[in-house]
Amino acid sequence: MNIVALLLLTLLQFISGIGVLALFRLSLRNGLKIPLALLLGVAVSSLVPFLLQLLYVPLTAFSVFSALILTALLLNLHMGRTAEQWKRMFHHIHFTMKLYELPFILLMAAIVLISVWRCYYLPPTPRDLTSGPEVLAAYAVREHTMINSVFSVDLLSTNNPYKPAFITSLQIIYKYAGFPFGQLWLSVIFVSFTLLLYQLLCQSLHRLLAGVLLLCFLAIPEMYAYTFMALFDYSNAVFFFLSVYSLTLYFAEQSRSYLYFAAWLMGIATYIRPETLVLAFFFIPLLVYRQWGRQRLGQLAQDAAVFVTPAVLLYAVAVVGYNSYYLPARYEVSNLINPHPLQLRTFFERFADMHTSLLFGSRWASLYGYFTILFGGLLLAEAVIYKLRFSATARAWLYAVLVIYIGLPFLGHLLPLLDIQHSTKRGLLKIFPLMLLYLANNQVLAKLSARLGRWG
Amino acid sequence: MQTTVSNRRGGLLLLLTGVLAIALIIIVNRSWFSRIAGYWRAFPSQAAQPDLEARKVSRYGNAYILSRSIALSLERAGKKETALVLVPPTSYFKAKGLNYHVPEPAVFYYYTSLKTVRPDTKDTANINYVVSVENKDIAIRKVKDKQQLSKILAEYRKYRITL
């Protein structure tokens, strides 16, 4: 019964996701479209209970699932566009696999299955979840509102109930679908994201190298742990990555659909973790640099505004509006901002701490494994062999890596509440998929791919 | 014909390279893979235990078990709905020889539906029950008057409060 509910819910999310792709007029091949549609479906469904709450509609199973069905229908309302998406998808279904991929696929399937099982089986553990979104969702199911009796509890020790409703909404949906611990939305994100990454790696590298890189990526201990410990950071990393990916497509194809899509995805990433808003602004120099010469100043400004607008709007609604006008107790974000942002000493301290405590600290291998060494080694090799002549796409991915590398200590400087041991540690999850896609565009690996290609 | 043989040989070479690469990745990340193997080994016993409550007990341990027992005592007395319980911090229980990681009020409420406060609360006026350790056992007492509560709060505030 639970499996049927999960399949139906996933199908509903998939239909919504296809609707979103049609809305943005994106034409992708199946290998990318299917996992991407699932990810988009989860993002859309995370907005539904939240919007119902904003409209004060009681969050019953009936209202939530009716709204989810209605959303899927509305997103597919433009029959011409969505029919085209569906037609192309069914027209091009083919699946090929080489024998040498099998060991990788079997091992990765085992790793993924363990994560899915633990997500389903174990009750929610992280304190940030049980003292915030999970307790809110548990009582929302009983009391049919997110603004429930949890706010009558002494919340002096936590700010977690005041965080945006991304997880709360998804937990409500999955609890109503028959999963008392919720959480399986994270497995949908994990499985879809892994499939998407494999497809993206296979686009530019030999499948053997794609398997090696993806396996090294899956073996990042901290990253993997958060595929079954439901929290904000893994999902935030996924949607942040998707936004950057769409931005690289915009630079390559100059189609504004990709820019709008990238902007919307950055909005979702901000809805998941509000401080992502600051990181969104870090991409404006890249936008200006890449479009300089192609566009006039006015158009450049317009592109920049388009890119950050959804993030600003979602921040305004999910954080400012929701906290100010809905929640019974107000959570003052302004009090948390560093009153001396121009005194950069704390930024440099944070930057140093990130290296000494996390990246090169005593726990570096148990936190992030050997992936950063792989990235650093191959980056150095390309820089030396190709005399710093990186491809345009590789440069865009490296820029995104730099945004996280500089941006996280900057966020810690701006918002001192974001500590090294929790916020920065988990915030670094965002950097690894970006590193992976840089590696997909690394010329040393491209050359090796060409050689392997001669073998089959 | 020659191309097919060459492709087949190439495919086998790639398969061998892939297996070697996997072995290398496992060796380099052996501590992580041994943890994953532990998760695999735990699967049969977990699958044999589908009961939700047992899963919570196994995952949350004493924090859940003792919190539930406090809530259950008040529920049996018919006082759970109206109770606001002062729970001392983890360090208090440790000093008294009890291994009880006290959940913060929001998590306590999630586990038990019982409203609790920590000694650093601002909401002292509504506290009507107090948890303490007596003879190495957890006891729940009704607050008699403000004077008694102030005394207890002063004592509990000597202990370090952690999450």
PDB file of C-alpha atoms in Angstrom, chain A residues 47-239:
ATOM      1  CA  LEU A  47       5.497  24.954  -2.250  1.00  0.00           C
ATOM      2  CA  VAL A  48       1.941  23.559  -2.201  1.00  0.00           C
ATOM      3  CA  PRO A  49       1.233  23.047   1.549  1.00  0.00           C
ATOM      4  CA  PHE A  50       3.074  26.302   2.239  1.00  0.00           C
ATOM      5  CA  LEU A  51       0.813  28.207  -0.163  1.00  0.00           C
ATOM      6  CA  LEU A  52      -2.256  26.532   1.365  1.00  0.00           C
ATOM      7  CA  GLN A  53      -1.011  27.714   4.754  1.00  0.00           C
ATOM      8  CA  LEU A  54      -0.559  31.267   3.451  1.00  0.00           C
ATOM      9  CA  LEU A  55      -4.204  31.147   2.321  1.00  0.00           C
ATOM     10  CA  TYR A  56      -5.254  29.669   5.702  1.00  0.00           C
ATOM     11  CA  VAL A  57      -6.643  26.557   4.023  1.00  0.00           C
ATOM     12  CA  PRO A  58      -6.718  23.700   6.596  1.00  0.00           C
ATOM     13  CA  LEU A  59      -3.953  21.206   5.806  1.00  0.00           C
ATOM     14  CA  THR A  60      -6.000  18.015   5.627  1.00  0.00           C
ATOM     15  CA  ALA A  61      -5.026  15.029   3.497  1.00  0.00           C
ATOM     16  CA  PHE A  62      -7.850  15.940   1.127  1.00  0.00           C
ATOM     17  CA  SER A  63      -6.845  19.583   0.699  1.00  0.00           C
ATOM     18  CA  VAL A  64      -3.131  18.785   0.320  1.00  0.00           C
ATOM     19  CA  PHE A  65      -3.555  16.040  -2.284  1.00  0.00           C
ATOM     20  CA  SER A  66      -6.291  17.954  -4.135  1.00  0.00           C
ATOM     21  CA  ALA A  67      -3.963  20.938  -4.324  1.00  0.00           C
ATOM     22  CA  LEU A  68      -1.103  18.743  -5.557  1.00  0.00           C
ATOM     23  CA  ILE A  69      -3.302  17.262  -8.302  1.00  0.00           C
ATOM     24  CA  LEU A  70      -4.611  20.707  -9.221  1.00  0.00           C
ATOM     25  CA  THR A  71      -1.063  22.069  -9.398  1.00  0.00           C
ATOM     26  CA  ALA A  72       0.027  19.235 -11.695  1.00  0.00           C
ATOM     27  CA  LEU A  73      -2.975  19.933 -13.941  1.00  0.00           C
ATOM     28  CA  LEU A  74      -2.417  23.693 -13.970  1.00  0.00           C
ATOM     29  CA  LEU A  75       1.260  23.290 -14.849  1.00  0.00           C
ATOM     30  CA  ASN A  76       0.265  21.090 -17.774  1.00  0.00           C
ATOM     31  CA  LEU A  77      -2.538  23.385 -18.882  1.00  0.00           C
ATOM     32  CA  HIS A  78      -0.682  24.609 -21.973  1.00  0.00           C
ATOM     33  CA  MET A  79      -1.486  21.429 -23.861  1.00  0.00           C
ATOM     34  CA  GLY A  80       0.547  22.308 -26.945  1.00  0.00           C
ATOM     35  CA  ARG A  81       3.797  22.659 -25.026  1.00  0.00           C
ATOM     36  CA  THR A  82       3.311  19.792 -22.580  1.00  0.00           C
ATOM     37  CA  ALA A  83       2.067  17.412 -25.273  1.00  0.00           C
ATOM     38  CA  GLU A  84       5.303  18.119 -27.127  1.00  0.00           C
ATOM     39  CA  GLN A  85       7.317  17.297 -23.979  1.00  0.00           C
ATOM     40  CA  TRP A  86       5.461  14.005 -23.454  1.00  0.00           C
ATOM     41  CA  LYS A  87       5.613  13.077 -27.158  1.00  0.00           C
ATOM     42  CA  ARG A  88       9.350  13.632 -27.339  1.00  0.00           C
ATOM     43  CA  MET A  89       9.860  11.670 -24.149  1.00  0.00           C
ATOM     44  CA  PHE A  90       7.973   8.572 -25.314  1.00  0.00           C
ATOM     45  CA  HIS A  91       9.393   8.835 -28.820  1.00  0.00           C
ATOM     46  CA  HIS A  92      12.999   8.611 -27.735  1.00  0.00           C
ATOM     47  CA  ILE A  93      12.938   5.966 -25.025  1.00  0.00           C
ATOM     48  CA  HIS A  94      16.016   3.846 -25.420  1.00  0.00           C
ATOM     49  CA  PHE A  95      18.369   2.443 -22.853  1.00  0.00           C
ATOM     50  CA  THR A  96      21.917   1.380 -23.559  1.00  0.00           C
ATOM     51  CA  MET A  97      24.473   0.019 -21.150  1.00  0.00           C
ATOM     52  CA  LYS A  98      27.977  -1.237 -21.747  1.00  0.00           C
ATOM     53  CA  LEU A  99      29.242  -4.308 -19.908  1.00  0.00           C
ATOM     54  CA  TYR A 100      32.004  -2.350 -18.177  1.00  0.00           C
ATOM     55  CA  GLU A 101      29.383  -0.025 -16.643  1.00  0.00           C
ATOM     56  CA  LEU A 102      27.756  -2.932 -14.823  1.00  0.00           C
ATOM     57  CA  PRO A 103      30.142  -3.143 -11.805  1.00  0.00           C
ATOM     58  CA  PHE A 104      29.771   0.613 -11.242  1.00  0.00           C
ATOM     59  CA  ILE A 105      26.012   0.523 -11.606  1.00  0.00           C
ATOM     60  CA  LEU A 106      25.654  -2.437  -9.232  1.00  0.00           C
ATOM     61  CA  LEU A 107      27.852  -0.856  -6.569  1.00  0.00           C
ATOM     62  CA  MET A 108      26.170   2.530  -6.888  1.00  0.00           C
ATOM     63  CA  ALA A 109      22.727   0.866  -6.791  1.00  0.00           C
ATOM     64  CA  ALA A 110      23.712  -0.830  -3.513  1.00  0.00           C
ATOM     65  CA  ILE A 111      24.901   2.495  -2.058  1.00  0.00           C
ATOM     66  CA  VAL A 112      21.690   4.214  -3.161  1.00  0.00           C
ATOM     67  CA  LEU A 113      19.471   1.411  -1.821  1.00  0.00           C
ATOM     68  CA  ILE A 114      21.055   1.635   1.629  1.00  0.00           C
ATOM     69  CA  SER A 115      20.344   5.360   1.686  1.00  0.00           C
ATOM     70  CA  VAL A 116      16.719   4.871   0.605  1.00  0.00           C
ATOM     71  CA  TRP A 117      16.192   2.154   3.202  1.00  0.00           C
ATOM     72  CA  ARG A 118      17.633   4.256   6.028  1.00  0.00           C
ATOM     73  CA  CYS A 119      15.552   7.214   4.897  1.00  0.00           C
ATOM     74  CA  TYR A 120      12.419   5.085   5.082  1.00  0.00           C
ATOM     75  CA  TYR A 121      13.263   3.051   8.160  1.00  0.00           C
ATOM     76  CA  LEU A 122      14.956   5.368  10.636  1.00  0.00           C
ATOM     77  CA  PRO A 123      13.039   8.094  12.430  1.00  0.00           C
ATOM     78  CA  PRO A 124      14.207  11.677  11.831  1.00  0.00           C
ATOM     79  CA  THR A 125      17.350  12.270  13.856  1.00  0.00           C
ATOM     80  CA  PRO A 126      19.041  15.652  13.313  1.00  0.00           C
ATOM     81  CA  ARG A 127      18.144  18.044  16.076  1.00  0.00           C
ATOM     82  CA  ASP A 128      17.605  20.816  13.508  1.00  0.00           C
ATOM     83  CA  LEU A 129      14.833  18.668  12.071  1.00  0.00           C
ATOM     84  CA  THR A 130      13.164  17.304  15.198  1.00  0.00           C
ATOM     85  CA  SER A 131      13.091  20.709  16.893  1.00  0.00           C
ATOM     86  CA  GLY A 132      11.776  22.439  13.761  1.00  0.00           C
ATOM     87  CA  PRO A 133      10.228  21.165  10.529  1.00  0.00           C
ATOM     88  CA  GLU A 134       9.522  17.629  11.774  1.00  0.00           C
ATOM     89  CA  VAL A 135       7.731  18.612  14.979  1.00  0.00           C
ATOM     90  CA  LEU A 136       5.806  21.280  13.034  1.00  0.00           C
ATOM     91  CA  ALA A 137       4.811  18.729  10.382  1.00  0.00           C
ATOM     92  CA  ALA A 138       3.817  16.107  12.981  1.00  0.00           C
ATOM     93  CA  TYR A 139       1.468  18.577  14.687  1.00  0.00           C
ATOM     94  CA  ALA A 140       0.311  20.052  11.362  1.00  0.00           C
ATOM     95  CA  VAL A 141      -1.028  16.615  10.469  1.00  0.00           C
ATOM     96  CA  ARG A 142      -2.898  16.496  13.813  1.00  0.00           C
ATOM     97  CA  GLU A 143      -4.034  20.114  13.928  1.00  0.00           C
ATOM     98  CA  HIS A 144      -4.241  20.829  10.156  1.00  0.00           C
ATOM     99  CA  THR A 145      -2.082  23.927  10.309  1.00  0.00           C
ATOM    100  CA  MET A 146       1.623  24.732  10.334  1.00  0.00           C
ATOM    101  CA  ILE A 147       0.935  27.455  12.878  1.00  0.00           C
ATOM    102  CA  ASN A 148       0.161  24.926  15.560  1.00  0.00           C
ATOM    103  CA  SER A 149       0.656  24.103  19.237  1.00  0.00           C
ATOM    104  CA  VAL A 150       4.433  23.799  18.761  1.00  0.00           C
ATOM    105  CA  PHE A 151       4.530  27.586  19.035  1.00  0.00           C
ATOM    106  CA  SER A 152       3.066  27.313  22.540  1.00  0.00           C
ATOM    107  CA  VAL A 153       6.176  25.400  23.625  1.00  0.00           C
ATOM    108  CA  ASP A 154       9.173  27.227  25.086  1.00  0.00           C
ATOM    109  CA  LEU A 155      11.303  27.802  21.941  1.00  0.00           C
ATOM    110  CA  LEU A 156      14.124  29.682  23.647  1.00  0.00           C
ATOM    111  CA  SER A 157      16.668  27.018  22.677  1.00  0.00           C
ATOM    112  CA  THR A 158      15.917  26.860  18.961  1.00  0.00           C
ATOM    113  CA  ASN A 159      15.211  28.942  15.861  1.00  0.00           C
ATOM    114  CA  ASN A 160      14.352  25.902  13.768  1.00  0.00           C
ATOM    115  CA  PRO A 161      10.537  26.404  13.770  1.00  0.00           C
ATOM    116  CA  TYR A 162      11.133  29.763  12.078  1.00  0.00           C
ATOM    117  CA  LYS A 163      12.948  28.365   9.072  1.00  0.00           C
ATOM    118  CA  PRO A 164      11.195  28.285   5.683  1.00  0.00           C
ATOM    119  CA  ALA A 165       8.548  25.656   5.128  1.00  0.00           C
ATOM    120  CA  PHE A 166      10.352  23.524   2.510  1.00  0.00           C
ATOM    121  CA  ILE A 167      10.896  20.473   4.731  1.00  0.00           C
ATOM    122  CA  THR A 168       7.733  20.990   6.795  1.00  0.00           C
ATOM    123  CA  SER A 169       5.632  20.956   3.621  1.00  0.00           C
ATOM    124  CA  LEU A 170       7.275  17.818   2.243  1.00  0.00           C
ATOM    125  CA  GLN A 171       7.066  16.049   5.586  1.00  0.00           C
ATOM    126  CA  ILE A 172       3.329  16.814   5.733  1.00  0.00           C
ATOM    127  CA  ILE A 173       2.786  15.389   2.232  1.00  0.00           C
ATOM    128  CA  TYR A 174       4.736  12.200   2.893  1.00  0.00           C
ATOM    129  CA  LYS A 175       3.173  11.664   6.316  1.00  0.00           C
ATOM    130  CA  TYR A 176      -0.269  11.930   4.719  1.00  0.00           C
ATOM    131  CA  ALA A 177       0.904   9.490   2.036  1.00  0.00           C
ATOM    132  CA  GLY A 178       1.418   6.884   4.745  1.00  0.00           C
ATOM    133  CA  PHE A 179       5.041   7.355   5.795  1.00  0.00           C
ATOM    134  CA  PRO A 180       5.057   8.289   9.493  1.00  0.00           C
ATOM    135  CA  PHE A 181       8.670   9.468   9.368  1.00  0.00           C
ATOM    136  CA  GLY A 182       8.241  11.263   6.030  1.00  0.00           C
ATOM    137  CA  GLN A 183      11.716  11.792   4.643  1.00  0.00           C
ATOM    138  CA  LEU A 184      11.337   9.761   1.427  1.00  0.00           C
ATOM    139  CA  TRP A 185      11.210  12.961  -0.609  1.00  0.00           C
ATOM    140  CA  LEU A 186      14.935  13.102   0.127  1.00  0.00           C
ATOM    141  CA  SER A 187      15.389   9.722  -1.536  1.00  0.00           C
ATOM    142  CA  VAL A 188      13.521  10.972  -4.604  1.00  0.00           C
ATOM    143  CA  ILE A 189      15.917  13.927  -4.718  1.00  0.00           C
ATOM    144  CA  PHE A 190      18.972  11.714  -4.149  1.00  0.00           C
ATOM    145  CA  VAL A 191      18.093   9.081  -6.750  1.00  0.00           C
ATOM    146  CA  SER A 192      17.083  11.675  -9.373  1.00  0.00           C
ATOM    147  CA  PHE A 193      20.165  13.783  -8.725  1.00  0.00           C
ATOM    148  CA  THR A 194      22.492  10.775  -8.987  1.00  0.00           C
ATOM    149  CA  LEU A 195      20.891   9.754 -12.299  1.00  0.00           C
ATOM    150  CA  LEU A 196      21.136  13.314 -13.579  1.00  0.00           C
ATOM    151  CA  LEU A 197      24.809  13.622 -12.622  1.00  0.00           C
ATOM    152  CA  TYR A 198      25.631  10.349 -14.357  1.00  0.00           C
ATOM    153  CA  GLN A 199      23.934  11.549 -17.514  1.00  0.00           C
ATOM    154  CA  LEU A 200      25.729  14.889 -17.373  1.00  0.00           C
ATOM    155  CA  LEU A 201      29.109  13.202 -16.858  1.00  0.00           C
ATOM    156  CA  CYS A 202      28.429  10.793 -19.751  1.00  0.00           C
ATOM    157  CA  GLN A 203      27.730  13.762 -22.026  1.00  0.00           C
ATOM    158  CA  SER A 204      31.345  14.887 -21.950  1.00  0.00           C
ATOM    159  CA  LEU A 205      33.363  11.938 -20.623  1.00  0.00           C
ATOM    160  CA  HIS A 206      33.807   8.259 -21.358  1.00  0.00           C
ATOM    161  CA  ARG A 207      31.296   6.177 -19.387  1.00  0.00           C
ATOM    162  CA  LEU A 208      34.083   4.477 -17.468  1.00  0.00           C
ATOM    163  CA  LEU A 209      35.387   7.810 -16.231  1.00  0.00           C
ATOM    164  CA  ALA A 210      31.832   8.943 -15.502  1.00  0.00           C
ATOM    165  CA  GLY A 211      31.422   5.859 -13.297  1.00  0.00           C
ATOM    166  CA  VAL A 212      34.727   6.487 -11.504  1.00  0.00           C
ATOM    167  CA  LEU A 213      33.936  10.148 -10.837  1.00  0.00           C
ATOM    168  CA  LEU A 214      30.387   9.477  -9.684  1.00  0.00           C
ATOM    169  CA  LEU A 215      31.529   6.713  -7.353  1.00  0.00           C
ATOM    170  CA  CYS A 216      34.159   9.048  -5.841  1.00  0.00           C
ATOM    171  CA  PHE A 217      31.417  11.664  -5.472  1.00  0.00           C
ATOM    172  CA  LEU A 218      29.042   9.220  -3.751  1.00  0.00           C
ATOM    173  CA  ALA A 219      31.855   8.277  -1.363  1.00  0.00           C
ATOM    174  CA  ILE A 220      32.032  11.779   0.129  1.00  0.00           C
ATOM    175  CA  PRO A 221      31.008  10.730   3.668  1.00  0.00           C
ATOM    176  CA  GLU A 222      29.282  13.952   4.741  1.00  0.00           C
ATOM    177  CA  MET A 223      27.442  14.301   1.441  1.00  0.00           C
ATOM    178  CA  TYR A 224      26.193  10.714   1.572  1.00  0.00           C
ATOM    179  CA  ALA A 225      25.131  10.948   5.226  1.00  0.00           C
ATOM    180  CA  TYR A 226      22.749  13.778   4.372  1.00  0.00           C
ATOM    181  CA  THR A 227      21.030  11.653   1.721  1.00  0.00           C
ATOM    182  CA  PHE A 228      19.225   9.843   4.532  1.00  0.00           C
ATOM    183  CA  MET A 229      19.454  12.362   7.380  1.00  0.00           C
ATOM    184  CA  ALA A 230      16.810  14.789   6.214  1.00  0.00           C
ATOM    185  CA  LEU A 231      17.944  18.390   6.471  1.00  0.00           C
ATOM    186  CA  PHE A 232      18.055  21.448   4.289  1.00  0.00           C
ATOM    187  CA  ASP A 233      21.606  21.263   2.973  1.00  0.00           C
ATOM    188  CA  TYR A 234      21.540  18.351   0.516  1.00  0.00           C
ATOM    189  CA  SER A 235      18.413  19.661  -1.224  1.00  0.00           C
ATOM    190  CA  ASN A 236      19.853  23.175  -1.180  1.00  0.00           C
ATOM    191  CA  ALA A 237      23.051  21.879  -2.827  1.00  0.00           C
ATOM    192  CA  VAL A 238      21.006  20.104  -5.510  1.00  0.00           C
ATOM    193  CA  PHE A 239      18.902  23.114  -6.510  1.00  0.00           C
TER     194      PHE A 239
END
